Amino acid sequence: MTRPMIALLLAAAFVAPGRAAAAGKLKIVTTIPDLADMTRQVGGDLVDVTSLATGVEDIHAVPMKPSFAVLLNGADAVVVMGLEAEHAFMPGLLDASRNPRIQRDQTGYIDTSVYVTPLDVPVRLDRSLGDQHPMGNPHINLDPVLAKDMVRAIADGLARLDPPHEATFKANLAAFTAKLDAAIARWEKEAAPLRGKKLVSYHPDLLYFADRFGMDAVGTIELRAGVDPTPGHIEQLEEQMRREKVDLVVRELNYPATLAETVARATGAKLVELPVMAGGLPDTKDYISFIDHNVRTMLEALKGG
Ligand SMILES: [Zn+2]
């Protein structure tokens, strides 16, 4: 081996641990497509983003694939929704990744919930009850105003990973926030007919959406987050729904259809089927079109017969 070659190899070894040496882009893995879109918006050309979930899964139980550990092994950072939304699969995957840079409390672990004050924080935590929301309700992606906080957490995380590009991330953050603000103003107008409407969903994932658009999420088909309904619970729920004149039953696409249909029929509420993350349907490819879809679908359900 000639001297210049050795020098080249040494130079390569020296820069190899730095992220820029490989492909020139930060390799980011997100748990759900919403976060992938947000990370692309903020990271622009500086990031190469992959989402583990495609958008049709249950965020509390994304099925494992061997490819996930490989992806995470080569990642510069992982972006999670946080509030333990991913607690059923992320801790195991992070172990399997054998990547010290993306473990919790490392620079490569970006939690998008850090600026959000969660609702429904349990006063007493008993995981033996099967509670899927130990830190409070984690479905913050359903509220486009909270999405602004999530995007801000992503911009902070990228700036910590790649300080020389902090100004670019900040500029991209400002641009996407302006886009979100415009969409929020439009949704608030369009969604005016949703104000005061009552809904029951299969799982308590519509809470932040309902809050944002002045709706009232009065109950769930599940007994509690992650706990299957009992006949007694359904009977009580239907009674409550008739008494309170509930307008909508929301069946999230990752939950079974039959029971939601039965409850809607028994109580005269309209049944509406909704995704709870981006990417699950052809017209919900990115975050803004996902919220668009949900607002529009609810409005149509209330209008129709
Ligand atoms: Zn949940």
PDB file of C-alpha atoms and ligand atoms in Angstrom:
ATOM      1  CA  MET A   1       0.000   0.000   0.000  1.00  0.00           C
ATOM      2  CA  THR A   2       1.361   3.383  -0.952  1.00  0.00           C
ATOM      3  CA  ARG A   3       1.615   6.251   1.473  1.00  0.00           C
ATOM      4  CA  PRO A   4      -1.004   8.398  -0.222  1.00  0.00           C
ATOM      5  CA  MET A   5      -3.442   5.436  -0.044  1.00  0.00           C
ATOM      6  CA  ILE A   6      -2.852   4.964   3.670  1.00  0.00           C
ATOM      7  CA  ALA A   7      -3.323   8.668   4.200  1.00  0.00           C
ATOM      8  CA  LEU A   8      -6.585   8.511   2.312  1.00  0.00           C
ATOM      9  CA  LEU A   9      -7.771   5.549   4.379  1.00  0.00           C
ATOM     10  CA  LEU A  10      -6.853   7.292   7.593  1.00  0.00           C
ATOM     11  CA  ALA A  11      -8.653  10.405   6.477  1.00  0.00           C
ATOM     12  CA  ALA A  12     -11.714   8.297   5.672  1.00  0.00           C
ATOM     13  CA  ALA A  13     -11.538   6.565   9.066  1.00  0.00           C
ATOM     14  CA  PHE A  14     -11.269   9.939  10.733  1.00  0.00           C
ATOM     15  CA  VAL A  15     -14.416  11.322   9.158  1.00  0.00           C
ATOM     16  CA  ALA A  16     -16.364   8.042   9.149  1.00  0.00           C
ATOM     17  CA  PRO A  17     -18.012   8.413  12.574  1.00  0.00           C
ATOM     18  CA  GLY A  18     -19.305  11.826  11.574  1.00  0.00           C
ATOM     19  CA  ARG A  19     -22.672  11.661   9.933  1.00  0.00           C
ATOM     20  CA  ALA A  20     -21.753  13.741   6.926  1.00  0.00           C
ATOM     21  CA  ALA A  21     -19.137  11.288   5.773  1.00  0.00           C
ATOM     22  CA  ALA A  22     -21.577   8.609   4.625  1.00  0.00           C
ATOM     23  CA  ALA A  23     -24.232   9.916   2.276  1.00  0.00           C
ATOM     24  CA  GLY A  24     -24.126  13.556   3.221  1.00  0.00           C
ATOM     25  CA  LYS A  25     -27.616  13.365   4.683  1.00  0.00           C
ATOM     26  CA  LEU A  26     -28.830  12.629   8.194  1.00  0.00           C
ATOM     27  CA  LYS A  27     -30.512   9.239   8.219  1.00  0.00           C
ATOM     28  CA  ILE A  28     -33.700   9.609  10.240  1.00  0.00           C
ATOM     29  CA  VAL A  29     -36.197   6.899  11.145  1.00  0.00           C
ATOM     30  CA  THR A  30     -39.635   7.943  12.406  1.00  0.00           C
ATOM     31  CA  THR A  31     -42.275   5.732  13.968  1.00  0.00           C
ATOM     32  CA  ILE A  32     -45.237   7.073  11.958  1.00  0.00           C
ATOM     33  CA  PRO A  33     -45.694   8.806   8.588  1.00  0.00           C
ATOM     34  CA  ASP A  34     -46.887  12.066  10.198  1.00  0.00           C
ATOM     35  CA  LEU A  35     -43.483  12.459  11.816  1.00  0.00           C
ATOM     36  CA  ALA A  36     -41.742  11.515   8.558  1.00  0.00           C
ATOM     37  CA  ASP A  37     -43.547  14.313   6.717  1.00  0.00           C
ATOM     38  CA  MET A  38     -42.775  16.811   9.496  1.00  0.00           C
ATOM     39  CA  THR A  39     -39.091  15.766   9.549  1.00  0.00           C
ATOM     40  CA  ARG A  40     -38.818  16.124   5.750  1.00  0.00           C
ATOM     41  CA  GLN A  41     -40.408  19.577   5.963  1.00  0.00           C
ATOM     42  CA  VAL A  42     -37.874  20.716   8.559  1.00  0.00           C
ATOM     43  CA  GLY A  43     -34.846  18.761   7.324  1.00  0.00           C
ATOM     44  CA  GLY A  44     -35.276  19.426   3.595  1.00  0.00           C
ATOM     45  CA  ASP A  45     -32.299  18.221   1.551  1.00  0.00           C
ATOM     46  CA  LEU A  46     -30.270  17.530   4.675  1.00  0.00           C
ATOM     47  CA  VAL A  47     -32.263  14.465   5.743  1.00  0.00           C
ATOM     48  CA  ASP A  48     -33.141  11.049   4.402  1.00  0.00           C
ATOM     49  CA  VAL A  49     -36.297   9.926   6.244  1.00  0.00           C
ATOM     50  CA  THR A  50     -37.989   6.531   6.595  1.00  0.00           C
ATOM     51  CA  SER A  51     -41.124   5.740   8.612  1.00  0.00           C
ATOM     52  CA  LEU A  52     -41.563   2.368  10.320  1.00  0.00           C
ATOM     53  CA  ALA A  53     -45.379   2.439  10.153  1.00  0.00           C
ATOM     54  CA  THR A  54     -47.149   2.996   6.830  1.00  0.00           C
ATOM     55  CA  GLY A  55     -50.215   4.624   8.395  1.00  0.00           C
ATOM     56  CA  VAL A  56     -52.663   1.707   8.603  1.00  0.00           C
ATOM     57  CA  GLU A  57     -51.296   0.282  11.869  1.00  0.00           C
ATOM     58  CA  ASP A  58     -52.202   0.812  15.508  1.00  0.00           C
ATOM     59  CA  ILE A  59     -49.527   3.174  16.853  1.00  0.00           C
ATOM     60  CA  HIS A  60     -49.557   1.193  20.101  1.00  0.00           C
ATOM     61  CA  ALA A  61     -48.701  -2.046  18.308  1.00  0.00           C
ATOM     62  CA  VAL A  62     -46.810  -1.517  15.054  1.00  0.00           C
ATOM     63  CA  PRO A  63     -45.899  -5.051  13.866  1.00  0.00           C
ATOM     64  CA  MET A  64     -42.152  -5.745  13.991  1.00  0.00           C
ATOM     65  CA  LYS A  65     -40.192  -6.484  10.828  1.00  0.00           C
ATOM     66  CA  PRO A  66     -36.551  -7.644  10.808  1.00  0.00           C
ATOM     67  CA  SER A  67     -35.784  -4.708   8.506  1.00  0.00           C
ATOM     68  CA  PHE A  68     -36.646  -2.262  11.306  1.00  0.00           C
ATOM     69  CA  ALA A  69     -33.612  -3.209  13.430  1.00  0.00           C
ATOM     70  CA  VAL A  70     -31.336  -2.860  10.398  1.00  0.00           C
ATOM     71  CA  LEU A  71     -32.804   0.560   9.573  1.00  0.00           C
ATOM     72  CA  LEU A  72     -32.380   1.718  13.155  1.00  0.00           C
ATOM     73  CA  ASN A  73     -28.852   0.362  13.306  1.00  0.00           C
ATOM     74  CA  GLY A  74     -27.797   2.759  10.572  1.00  0.00           C
ATOM     75  CA  ALA A  75     -29.874   5.717  11.755  1.00  0.00           C
ATOM     76  CA  ASP A  76     -28.466   9.023  12.985  1.00  0.00           C
ATOM     77  CA  ALA A  77     -31.711   9.669  14.827  1.00  0.00           C
ATOM     78  CA  VAL A  78     -35.124   8.282  15.603  1.00  0.00           C
ATOM     79  CA  VAL A  79     -38.211  10.509  15.866  1.00  0.00           C
ATOM     80  CA  VAL A  80     -41.050   9.293  18.105  1.00  0.00           C
ATOM     81  CA  MET A  81     -44.448  10.714  19.012  1.00  0.00           C
ATOM     82  CA  GLY A  82     -43.585  10.214  22.705  1.00  0.00           C
ATOM     83  CA  LEU A  83     -45.824  10.062  25.791  1.00  0.00           C
ATOM     84  CA  GLU A  84     -45.232   6.302  25.585  1.00  0.00           C
ATOM     85  CA  ALA A  85     -47.400   5.978  22.462  1.00  0.00           C
ATOM     86  CA  GLU A  86     -44.798   3.578  21.077  1.00  0.00           C
ATOM     87  CA  HIS A  87     -44.029   1.766  24.331  1.00  0.00           C
ATOM     88  CA  ALA A  88     -45.179  -1.613  23.030  1.00  0.00           C
ATOM     89  CA  PHE A  89     -42.524  -1.842  20.339  1.00  0.00           C
ATOM     90  CA  MET A  90     -39.886   0.915  20.465  1.00  0.00           C
ATOM     91  CA  PRO A  91     -37.931  -0.157  23.577  1.00  0.00           C
ATOM     92  CA  GLY A  92     -37.408  -3.628  22.080  1.00  0.00           C
ATOM     93  CA  LEU A  93     -36.483  -2.206  18.688  1.00  0.00           C
ATOM     94  CA  LEU A  94     -34.017   0.258  20.209  1.00  0.00           C
ATOM     95  CA  ASP A  95     -32.351  -2.671  22.009  1.00  0.00           C
ATOM     96  CA  ALA A  96     -32.254  -4.708  18.827  1.00  0.00           C
ATOM     97  CA  SER A  97     -30.774  -1.778  16.869  1.00  0.00           C
ATOM     98  CA  ARG A  98     -27.476  -1.945  18.812  1.00  0.00           C
ATOM     99  CA  ASN A  99     -27.112   1.732  17.985  1.00  0.00           C
ATOM    100  CA  PRO A 100     -25.999   3.734  21.037  1.00  0.00           C
ATOM    101  CA  ARG A 101     -26.657   7.084  19.326  1.00  0.00           C
ATOM    102  CA  ILE A 102     -30.455   6.695  19.161  1.00  0.00           C
ATOM    103  CA  GLN A 103     -31.157   5.439  22.656  1.00  0.00           C
ATOM    104  CA  ARG A 104     -33.384   7.507  24.969  1.00  0.00           C
ATOM    105  CA  ASP A 105     -31.589  10.563  26.365  1.00  0.00           C
ATOM    106  CA  GLN A 106     -29.103  10.546  23.474  1.00  0.00           C
ATOM    107  CA  THR A 107     -28.920  13.284  20.850  1.00  0.00           C
ATOM    108  CA  GLY A 108     -30.325  10.875  18.284  1.00  0.00           C
ATOM    109  CA  TYR A 109     -33.597  10.345  20.156  1.00  0.00           C
ATOM    110  CA  ILE A 110     -36.104  13.037  19.212  1.00  0.00           C
ATOM    111  CA  ASP A 111     -39.338  13.069  21.203  1.00  0.00           C
ATOM    112  CA  THR A 112     -41.978  15.266  19.543  1.00  0.00           C
ATOM    113  CA  SER A 113     -44.135  15.552  22.667  1.00  0.00           C
ATOM    114  CA  VAL A 114     -41.697  17.602  24.758  1.00  0.00           C
ATOM    115  CA  TYR A 115     -43.556  20.907  24.297  1.00  0.00           C
ATOM    116  CA  VAL A 116     -47.039  19.408  24.694  1.00  0.00           C
ATOM    117  CA  THR A 117     -49.042  19.298  27.924  1.00  0.00           C
ATOM    118  CA  PRO A 118     -50.949  16.014  27.644  1.00  0.00           C
ATOM    119  CA  LEU A 119     -54.619  15.563  28.514  1.00  0.00           C
ATOM    120  CA  ASP A 120     -56.015  12.705  30.590  1.00  0.00           C
ATOM    121  CA  VAL A 121     -52.900  12.063  32.645  1.00  0.00           C
ATOM    122  CA  PRO A 122     -53.806   9.180  34.980  1.00  0.00           C
ATOM    123  CA  VAL A 123     -53.796   9.983  38.673  1.00  0.00           C
ATOM    124  CA  ARG A 124     -52.846   6.429  39.465  1.00  0.00           C
ATOM    125  CA  LEU A 125     -50.893   4.242  37.086  1.00  0.00           C
ATOM    126  CA  ASP A 126     -51.638   0.548  36.982  1.00  0.00           C
ATOM    127  CA  ARG A 127     -50.170  -1.039  33.884  1.00  0.00           C
ATOM    128  CA  SER A 128     -51.602  -4.392  34.912  1.00  0.00           C
ATOM    129  CA  LEU A 129     -54.939  -2.909  33.838  1.00  0.00           C
ATOM    130  CA  GLY A 130     -53.538  -2.825  30.315  1.00  0.00           C
ATOM    131  CA  ASP A 131     -53.551   0.925  30.057  1.00  0.00           C
ATOM    132  CA  GLN A 132     -52.032   2.101  26.762  1.00  0.00           C
ATOM    133  CA  HIS A 133     -51.868   5.743  27.901  1.00  0.00           C
ATOM    134  CA  PRO A 134     -49.661   5.715  31.000  1.00  0.00           C
ATOM    135  CA  MET A 135     -48.405   9.302  30.489  1.00  0.00           C
ATOM    136  CA  GLY A 136     -51.757  10.762  29.440  1.00  0.00           C
ATOM    137  CA  ASN A 137     -53.351  10.713  26.009  1.00  0.00           C
ATOM    138  CA  PRO A 138     -50.530  10.506  23.434  1.00  0.00           C
ATOM    139  CA  HIS A 139     -52.568  11.043  20.223  1.00  0.00           C
ATOM    140  CA  ILE A 140     -51.303  14.597  19.814  1.00  0.00           C
ATOM    141  CA  ASN A 141     -50.845  14.266  16.028  1.00  0.00           C
ATOM    142  CA  LEU A 142     -54.631  14.623  15.607  1.00  0.00           C
ATOM    143  CA  ASP A 143     -54.428  18.296  16.621  1.00  0.00           C
ATOM    144  CA  PRO A 144     -52.797  20.503  13.966  1.00  0.00           C
ATOM    145  CA  VAL A 145     -52.032  23.203  16.551  1.00  0.00           C
ATOM    146  CA  LEU A 146     -50.082  20.703  18.653  1.00  0.00           C
ATOM    147  CA  ALA A 147     -48.409  19.620  15.408  1.00  0.00           C
ATOM    148  CA  LYS A 148     -46.646  23.001  15.451  1.00  0.00           C
ATOM    149  CA  ASP A 149     -45.090  22.062  18.807  1.00  0.00           C
ATOM    150  CA  MET A 150     -44.110  18.685  17.394  1.00  0.00           C
ATOM    151  CA  VAL A 151     -42.394  20.272  14.403  1.00  0.00           C
ATOM    152  CA  ARG A 152     -40.551  22.649  16.742  1.00  0.00           C
ATOM    153  CA  ALA A 153     -39.261  19.677  18.756  1.00  0.00           C
ATOM    154  CA  ILE A 154     -38.051  18.085  15.516  1.00  0.00           C
ATOM    155  CA  ALA A 155     -36.245  21.283  14.467  1.00  0.00           C
ATOM    156  CA  ASP A 156     -34.527  21.453  17.877  1.00  0.00           C
ATOM    157  CA  GLY A 157     -33.540  17.799  17.605  1.00  0.00           C
ATOM    158  CA  LEU A 158     -32.063  18.212  14.113  1.00  0.00           C
ATOM    159  CA  ALA A 159     -30.130  21.303  15.228  1.00  0.00           C
ATOM    160  CA  ARG A 160     -28.618  19.325  18.114  1.00  0.00           C
ATOM    161  CA  LEU A 161     -27.574  16.596  15.679  1.00  0.00           C
ATOM    162  CA  ASP A 162     -26.198  18.938  13.074  1.00  0.00           C
ATOM    163  CA  PRO A 163     -25.416  22.350  14.632  1.00  0.00           C
ATOM    164  CA  PRO A 164     -23.845  23.899  11.493  1.00  0.00           C
ATOM    165  CA  HIS A 165     -27.248  23.672   9.771  1.00  0.00           C
ATOM    166  CA  GLU A 166     -29.311  25.108  12.600  1.00  0.00           C
ATOM    167  CA  ALA A 167     -30.243  28.229  10.587  1.00  0.00           C
ATOM    168  CA  THR A 168     -31.573  26.098   7.722  1.00  0.00           C
ATOM    169  CA  PHE A 169     -33.692  23.994  10.078  1.00  0.00           C
ATOM    170  CA  LYS A 170     -35.057  27.162  11.684  1.00  0.00           C
ATOM    171  CA  ALA A 171     -35.945  28.681   8.311  1.00  0.00           C
ATOM    172  CA  ASN A 172     -37.652  25.451   7.206  1.00  0.00           C
ATOM    173  CA  LEU A 173     -39.500  25.311  10.530  1.00  0.00           C
ATOM    174  CA  ALA A 174     -40.785  28.851  10.024  1.00  0.00           C
ATOM    175  CA  ALA A 175     -41.938  28.036   6.485  1.00  0.00           C
ATOM    176  CA  PHE A 176     -43.798  24.876   7.509  1.00  0.00           C
ATOM    177  CA  THR A 177     -45.308  26.562  10.561  1.00  0.00           C
ATOM    178  CA  ALA A 178     -46.677  29.301   8.270  1.00  0.00           C
ATOM    179  CA  LYS A 179     -48.188  26.593   6.033  1.00  0.00           C
ATOM    180  CA  LEU A 180     -49.756  24.924   9.074  1.00  0.00           C
ATOM    181  CA  ASP A 181     -51.102  28.261  10.331  1.00  0.00           C
ATOM    182  CA  ALA A 182     -52.790  28.890   6.982  1.00  0.00           C
ATOM    183  CA  ALA A 183     -54.313  25.397   6.989  1.00  0.00           C
ATOM    184  CA  ILE A 184     -55.470  25.782  10.620  1.00  0.00           C
ATOM    185  CA  ALA A 185     -57.239  29.054   9.794  1.00  0.00           C
ATOM    186  CA  ARG A 186     -58.996  27.318   6.890  1.00  0.00           C
ATOM    187  CA  TRP A 187     -59.941  24.261   8.986  1.00  0.00           C
ATOM    188  CA  GLU A 188     -61.347  26.415  11.749  1.00  0.00           C
ATOM    189  CA  LYS A 189     -63.725  27.986   9.223  1.00  0.00           C
ATOM    190  CA  GLU A 190     -64.601  24.784   7.391  1.00  0.00           C
ATOM    191  CA  ALA A 191     -65.120  22.819  10.601  1.00  0.00           C
ATOM    192  CA  ALA A 192     -67.563  25.333  12.109  1.00  0.00           C
ATOM    193  CA  PRO A 193     -70.494  22.867  11.674  1.00  0.00           C
ATOM    194  CA  LEU A 194     -68.618  20.365  13.892  1.00  0.00           C
ATOM    195  CA  ARG A 195     -68.888  22.683  16.912  1.00  0.00           C
ATOM    196  CA  GLY A 196     -70.949  21.207  19.706  1.00  0.00           C
ATOM    197  CA  LYS A 197     -71.240  17.794  18.016  1.00  0.00           C
ATOM    198  CA  LYS A 198     -70.751  14.758  20.212  1.00  0.00           C
ATOM    199  CA  LEU A 199     -68.721  11.730  19.253  1.00  0.00           C
ATOM    200  CA  VAL A 200     -67.872   8.282  20.518  1.00  0.00           C
ATOM    201  CA  SER A 201     -64.760   6.623  19.080  1.00  0.00           C
ATOM    202  CA  TYR A 202     -63.475   3.070  19.335  1.00  0.00           C
ATOM    203  CA  HIS A 203     -60.241   4.138  21.066  1.00  0.00           C
ATOM    204  CA  PRO A 204     -59.638   7.497  22.820  1.00  0.00           C
ATOM    205  CA  ASP A 205     -57.572   8.912  19.976  1.00  0.00           C
ATOM    206  CA  LEU A 206     -59.920  11.705  18.862  1.00  0.00           C
ATOM    207  CA  LEU A 207     -59.598  13.690  22.086  1.00  0.00           C
ATOM    208  CA  TYR A 208     -57.255  16.430  20.830  1.00  0.00           C
ATOM    209  CA  PHE A 209     -59.038  16.658  17.468  1.00  0.00           C
ATOM    210  CA  ALA A 210     -62.397  17.044  19.235  1.00  0.00           C
ATOM    211  CA  ASP A 211     -60.986  19.690  21.551  1.00  0.00           C
ATOM    212  CA  ARG A 212     -59.499  21.671  18.690  1.00  0.00           C
ATOM    213  CA  PHE A 213     -62.719  21.806  16.680  1.00  0.00           C
ATOM    214  CA  GLY A 214     -65.130  22.312  19.573  1.00  0.00           C
ATOM    215  CA  MET A 215     -66.508  18.770  19.569  1.00  0.00           C
ATOM    216  CA  ASP A 216     -67.219  16.674  22.608  1.00  0.00           C
ATOM    217  CA  ALA A 217     -65.631  13.195  22.829  1.00  0.00           C
ATOM    218  CA  VAL A 218     -68.028  11.615  25.314  1.00  0.00           C
ATOM    219  CA  GLY A 219     -66.891   8.007  25.396  1.00  0.00           C
ATOM    220  CA  THR A 220     -65.219   5.023  23.773  1.00  0.00           C
ATOM    221  CA  ILE A 221     -66.249   1.572  22.646  1.00  0.00           C
ATOM    222  CA  GLU A 222     -63.129   0.246  24.362  1.00  0.00           C
ATOM    223  CA  LEU A 223     -63.558  -0.062  28.090  1.00  0.00           C
ATOM    224  CA  ARG A 224     -60.328   1.943  28.457  1.00  0.00           C
ATOM    225  CA  ALA A 225     -57.418   2.608  26.133  1.00  0.00           C
ATOM    226  CA  GLY A 226     -56.244  -0.845  25.079  1.00  0.00           C
ATOM    227  CA  VAL A 227     -58.908  -2.794  26.973  1.00  0.00           C
ATOM    228  CA  ASP A 228     -61.573  -4.616  24.956  1.00  0.00           C
ATOM    229  CA  PRO A 229     -65.229  -3.712  25.560  1.00  0.00           C
ATOM    230  CA  THR A 230     -67.524  -5.867  27.661  1.00  0.00           C
ATOM    231  CA  PRO A 231     -71.258  -6.368  26.917  1.00  0.00           C
ATOM    232  CA  GLY A 232     -72.099  -4.391  30.066  1.00  0.00           C
ATOM    233  CA  HIS A 233     -69.959  -1.470  28.936  1.00  0.00           C
ATOM    234  CA  ILE A 234     -71.582  -1.403  25.479  1.00  0.00           C
ATOM    235  CA  GLU A 235     -75.047  -1.436  27.038  1.00  0.00           C
ATOM    236  CA  GLN A 236     -74.160   1.524  29.284  1.00  0.00           C
ATOM    237  CA  LEU A 237     -72.481   3.359  26.413  1.00  0.00           C
ATOM    238  CA  GLU A 238     -75.521   2.990  24.144  1.00  0.00           C
ATOM    239  CA  GLU A 239     -77.796   4.219  26.909  1.00  0.00           C
ATOM    240  CA  GLN A 240     -75.553   7.246  27.482  1.00  0.00           C
ATOM    241  CA  MET A 241     -75.384   7.933  23.733  1.00  0.00           C
ATOM    242  CA  ARG A 242     -79.170   7.960  23.367  1.00  0.00           C
ATOM    243  CA  ARG A 243     -79.536  10.170  26.432  1.00  0.00           C
ATOM    244  CA  GLU A 244     -76.865  12.643  25.280  1.00  0.00           C
ATOM    245  CA  LYS A 245     -77.889  12.421  21.600  1.00  0.00           C
ATOM    246  CA  VAL A 246     -74.425  11.538  20.317  1.00  0.00           C
ATOM    247  CA  ASP A 247     -74.016  12.506  16.655  1.00  0.00           C
ATOM    248  CA  LEU A 248     -71.073  10.390  15.481  1.00  0.00           C
ATOM    249  CA  VAL A 249     -69.443   7.038  16.040  1.00  0.00           C
ATOM    250  CA  VAL A 250     -65.839   7.118  14.815  1.00  0.00           C
ATOM    251  CA  ARG A 251     -64.339   3.801  13.800  1.00  0.00           C
ATOM    252  CA  GLU A 252     -60.603   4.246  13.401  1.00  0.00           C
ATOM    253  CA  LEU A 253     -59.341   2.205  10.458  1.00  0.00           C
ATOM    254  CA  ASN A 254     -57.139   0.045  12.684  1.00  0.00           C
ATOM    255  CA  TYR A 255     -60.074  -1.114  14.852  1.00  0.00           C
ATOM    256  CA  PRO A 256     -62.756  -3.709  14.004  1.00  0.00           C
ATOM    257  CA  ALA A 257     -65.829  -2.540  12.092  1.00  0.00           C
ATOM    258  CA  THR A 258     -68.706  -4.698  13.317  1.00  0.00           C
ATOM    259  CA  LEU A 259     -69.127  -3.423  16.857  1.00  0.00           C
ATOM    260  CA  ALA A 260     -68.850   0.224  15.798  1.00  0.00           C
ATOM    261  CA  GLU A 261     -71.564  -0.410  13.181  1.00  0.00           C
ATOM    262  CA  THR A 262     -73.795  -2.071  15.769  1.00  0.00           C
ATOM    263  CA  VAL A 263     -73.384   0.794  18.255  1.00  0.00           C
ATOM    264  CA  ALA A 264     -74.102   3.406  15.571  1.00  0.00           C
ATOM    265  CA  ARG A 265     -77.207   1.537  14.379  1.00  0.00           C
ATOM    266  CA  ALA A 266     -78.508   0.997  17.906  1.00  0.00           C
ATOM    267  CA  THR A 267     -78.212   4.671  18.814  1.00  0.00           C
ATOM    268  CA  GLY A 268     -78.967   6.461  15.540  1.00  0.00           C
ATOM    269  CA  ALA A 269     -75.510   8.045  15.402  1.00  0.00           C
ATOM    270  CA  LYS A 270     -73.732   8.424  12.065  1.00  0.00           C
ATOM    271  CA  LEU A 271     -70.815   6.061  11.527  1.00  0.00           C
ATOM    272  CA  VAL A 272     -67.606   7.588  10.213  1.00  0.00           C
ATOM    273  CA  GLU A 273     -64.385   5.752   9.435  1.00  0.00           C
ATOM    274  CA  LEU A 274     -61.162   7.691   9.920  1.00  0.00           C
ATOM    275  CA  PRO A 275     -57.411   7.180   9.814  1.00  0.00           C
ATOM    276  CA  VAL A 276     -55.560   8.295  12.940  1.00  0.00           C
ATOM    277  CA  MET A 277     -52.246   8.876  11.234  1.00  0.00           C
ATOM    278  CA  ALA A 278     -51.084  10.106   7.853  1.00  0.00           C
ATOM    279  CA  GLY A 279     -50.369   7.682   5.029  1.00  0.00           C
ATOM    280  CA  GLY A 280     -53.151   5.173   5.654  1.00  0.00           C
ATOM    281  CA  LEU A 281     -55.274   6.226   2.673  1.00  0.00           C
ATOM    282  CA  PRO A 282     -54.384   7.407  -0.851  1.00  0.00           C
ATOM    283  CA  ASP A 283     -55.521  10.977  -0.108  1.00  0.00           C
ATOM    284  CA  THR A 284     -53.701  11.240   3.239  1.00  0.00           C
ATOM    285  CA  LYS A 285     -50.130  11.069   1.975  1.00  0.00           C
ATOM    286  CA  ASP A 286     -48.862  13.956   4.089  1.00  0.00           C
ATOM    287  CA  TYR A 287     -49.833  15.560   7.379  1.00  0.00           C
ATOM    288  CA  ILE A 288     -51.945  18.413   6.007  1.00  0.00           C
ATOM    289  CA  SER A 289     -53.915  16.169   3.631  1.00  0.00           C
ATOM    290  CA  PHE A 290     -54.523  13.767   6.526  1.00  0.00           C
ATOM    291  CA  ILE A 291     -56.170  16.444   8.683  1.00  0.00           C
ATOM    292  CA  ASP A 292     -57.993  17.696   5.570  1.00  0.00           C
ATOM    293  CA  HIS A 293     -59.392  14.212   5.025  1.00  0.00           C
ATOM    294  CA  ASN A 294     -60.628  13.875   8.603  1.00  0.00           C
ATOM    295  CA  VAL A 295     -62.305  17.300   8.718  1.00  0.00           C
ATOM    296  CA  ARG A 296     -63.984  16.702   5.346  1.00  0.00           C
ATOM    297  CA  THR A 297     -65.107  13.150   6.200  1.00  0.00           C
ATOM    298  CA  MET A 298     -66.711  14.256   9.474  1.00  0.00           C
ATOM    299  CA  LEU A 299     -68.511  17.129   7.750  1.00  0.00           C
ATOM    300  CA  GLU A 300     -69.831  14.809   5.043  1.00  0.00           C
ATOM    301  CA  ALA A 301     -71.027  12.250   7.605  1.00  0.00           C
ATOM    302  CA  LEU A 302     -72.996  14.928   9.458  1.00  0.00           C
ATOM    303  CA  LYS A 303     -74.524  16.307   6.266  1.00  0.00           C
ATOM    304  CA  GLY A 304     -75.466  12.981   4.702  1.00  0.00           C
ATOM    305  CA  GLY A 305     -79.010  11.719   5.328  1.00  0.00           C
TER     306      GLY A 305
HETATM  307 ZN    ZN B   1     -54.066   5.341  22.293  1.00  0.00          ZN
END
